[in-house]
Amino acid sequence: MKKILGFLGIINFVVASAPLTIAAKLNNITEEFELKTPITKVTAFYWWNSDENTFTWTKTLPIETNYKYFSIIEFKNRRQSWVEGHNSSKYYHINSPLIKDKTNILLINNTQSETKIAETYYEYGYIIAESEVANLKLILNLTYSNNTIKAKFTAKAIVTNPDLFCWVKTQATFYFKIIVSENQL
């Protein structure tokens, strides 16, 4: 009889704690974003070029809540980037990992941090030169002060001309989700 009552007590505890877990997950602030670099190119007789797009996300958190963590999650099935160039109009489609998930960045009042979320390099491999021709990156500048989060994202593309008579162009699109949560993900 004691075993049955003990087992029923465990079942009652599991059932009672399940709604709390679901409710905690529903209290997260979640938003999805897409950020593209401009098409960046370098033509013959120029050595390099760079261009960037910025996006600032600001959120004032309710005072009565206890949000502690800021996370960025990539939509892995939707990332896009490409590089093309040289005289033969070769077209390459890069589908390499662009974003490393950054989870559970602790929100501490009156702090600022800059984090490189994603970076990928592309190298041409041909007889004339084997050098880096494209660098695509996403940078986060995060500020948290007086219950206000300010996240500035910079999507940057840098192209380098490996030879005086070549041309290179590139673009990347970053798809990601911001999650602000009370508990660690």
XYZ file of C-alpha atoms in Angstrom:
185
model
C 0.000 0.000 0.000
C 2.851 2.387 0.837
C 4.459 1.665 -2.559
C 1.226 2.540 -4.361
C 0.790 5.776 -2.371
C 4.450 6.678 -3.022
C 4.008 6.008 -6.739
C 0.839 8.131 -6.813
C 2.718 10.928 -5.017
C 5.432 10.849 -7.737
C 2.793 10.948 -10.492
C 1.053 13.849 -8.736
C 4.386 15.744 -8.480
C 5.181 15.178 -12.181
C 1.707 16.291 -13.294
C 1.806 19.341 -10.995
C 5.262 20.458 -12.184
C 4.596 20.014 -15.933
C 2.410 23.141 -16.330
C 5.114 25.245 -14.649
C 7.662 24.136 -17.247
C 5.312 24.934 -20.117
C 4.392 28.306 -18.584
C 8.077 29.193 -18.139
C 8.715 28.542 -21.828
C 5.747 30.694 -22.829
C 7.154 33.695 -20.910
C 10.102 34.001 -23.293
C 10.270 36.976 -25.649
C 10.933 35.591 -29.134
C 11.328 37.447 -32.427
C 12.618 36.330 -35.829
C 14.802 38.400 -38.165
C 16.533 38.423 -41.541
C 19.544 40.641 -42.233
C 21.337 40.861 -45.599
C 24.667 42.306 -46.516
C 24.554 44.529 -49.583
C 25.922 42.954 -52.756
C 29.572 43.852 -52.362
C 31.978 43.736 -55.281
C 35.465 44.688 -56.284
C 36.435 45.150 -59.915
C 39.672 45.163 -61.884
C 42.321 47.647 -60.739
C 40.871 47.792 -57.179
C 42.176 45.666 -54.306
C 39.308 45.495 -51.802
C 35.863 46.760 -50.885
C 33.524 46.350 -47.923
C 29.915 47.140 -47.189
C 27.558 46.531 -44.295
C 23.974 46.749 -43.120
C 23.014 47.425 -39.535
C 19.860 46.689 -37.628
C 19.075 47.773 -34.064
C 16.576 45.874 -31.931
C 15.440 47.613 -28.738
C 13.197 46.071 -26.125
C 12.182 47.487 -22.745
C 11.466 44.643 -20.367
C 8.584 44.895 -17.888
C 9.908 45.713 -14.406
C 7.899 42.972 -12.706
C 9.550 40.227 -14.785
C 12.883 38.604 -14.148
C 14.468 38.139 -17.573
C 18.126 37.118 -17.237
C 19.300 35.632 -20.544
C 19.676 36.782 -24.166
C 20.101 34.153 -26.897
C 20.488 34.075 -30.681
C 19.498 30.944 -32.599
C 20.088 30.461 -36.334
C 17.530 29.027 -38.734
C 19.957 26.502 -40.202
C 17.700 25.511 -43.076
C 17.425 29.088 -44.397
C 20.995 30.460 -44.449
C 22.224 31.807 -47.752
C 25.446 33.207 -49.088
C 27.214 33.244 -52.413
C 30.429 34.372 -54.035
C 31.185 34.736 -57.722
C 33.925 36.249 -59.723
C 37.081 36.058 -61.806
C 37.062 36.352 -65.570
C 35.377 33.015 -66.209
C 32.183 33.985 -64.331
C 32.408 30.988 -62.049
C 29.491 30.917 -59.656
C 29.869 29.380 -56.212
C 27.084 28.874 -53.716
C 28.333 28.692 -50.153
C 26.109 26.870 -47.723
C 28.514 26.644 -44.848
C 27.561 27.369 -41.238
C 27.339 31.127 -40.861
C 25.968 31.575 -37.357
C 27.093 29.881 -34.192
C 24.190 29.846 -31.764
C 24.911 32.186 -28.870
C 22.744 31.127 -25.978
C 22.363 32.316 -22.430
C 24.248 35.615 -22.609
C 23.705 36.902 -19.076
C 21.912 40.262 -18.878
C 23.745 42.345 -16.268
C 22.583 45.925 -15.709
C 24.741 48.712 -17.215
C 26.890 46.407 -19.356
C 27.915 46.419 -23.003
C 29.573 43.678 -25.020
C 30.508 43.048 -28.637
C 30.384 39.504 -29.949
C 31.149 38.032 -33.354
C 28.234 35.692 -33.976
C 29.170 34.456 -37.410
C 32.098 34.581 -39.753
C 32.982 32.618 -42.846
C 35.801 32.996 -45.331
C 35.839 31.997 -48.947
C 39.056 31.340 -50.835
C 39.466 31.047 -54.559
C 41.664 28.153 -55.546
C 43.037 28.733 -59.002
C 46.463 28.993 -60.588
C 46.893 32.790 -60.406
C 46.222 33.206 -56.674
C 45.065 31.244 -53.690
C 43.906 33.876 -51.287
C 40.898 34.953 -49.310
C 38.448 36.792 -51.532
C 35.329 37.035 -49.360
C 34.752 37.459 -45.642
C 31.125 37.467 -44.428
C 30.296 38.190 -40.804
C 27.539 39.101 -38.369
C 28.499 41.117 -35.272
C 26.344 41.799 -32.209
C 26.829 44.852 -29.988
C 24.637 44.209 -26.925
C 23.819 46.861 -24.310
C 21.616 46.263 -21.270
C 20.715 49.152 -18.968
C 17.669 49.980 -16.823
C 15.619 47.021 -18.124
C 16.246 48.035 -21.749
C 18.052 45.759 -24.187
C 19.654 47.345 -27.223
C 21.048 44.832 -29.700
C 22.818 46.290 -32.721
C 23.508 43.743 -35.462
C 26.020 44.489 -38.213
C 26.101 42.236 -41.296
C 29.367 42.895 -43.085
C 30.847 41.690 -46.375
C 34.481 42.268 -47.353
C 35.829 41.295 -50.776
C 39.440 41.288 -51.905
C 40.683 41.191 -55.477
C 43.328 38.451 -55.766
C 44.616 39.731 -59.102
C 44.659 43.127 -60.777
C 42.376 42.019 -63.649
C 39.817 39.929 -61.693
C 36.487 40.796 -60.136
C 34.675 39.325 -57.136
C 31.237 39.895 -55.616
C 29.388 38.384 -52.687
C 26.290 38.595 -50.492
C 25.066 36.824 -47.362
C 21.666 36.608 -45.695
C 21.484 35.820 -41.980
C 18.253 34.366 -40.574
C 18.080 34.237 -36.790
C 15.802 34.302 -33.777
C 16.286 36.418 -30.642
C 15.088 34.865 -27.390
C 15.016 36.706 -24.062
C 14.276 34.289 -21.241
C 14.053 33.978 -17.490
C 15.744 30.560 -17.495
C 18.667 29.127 -19.425
C 17.803 27.504 -22.759
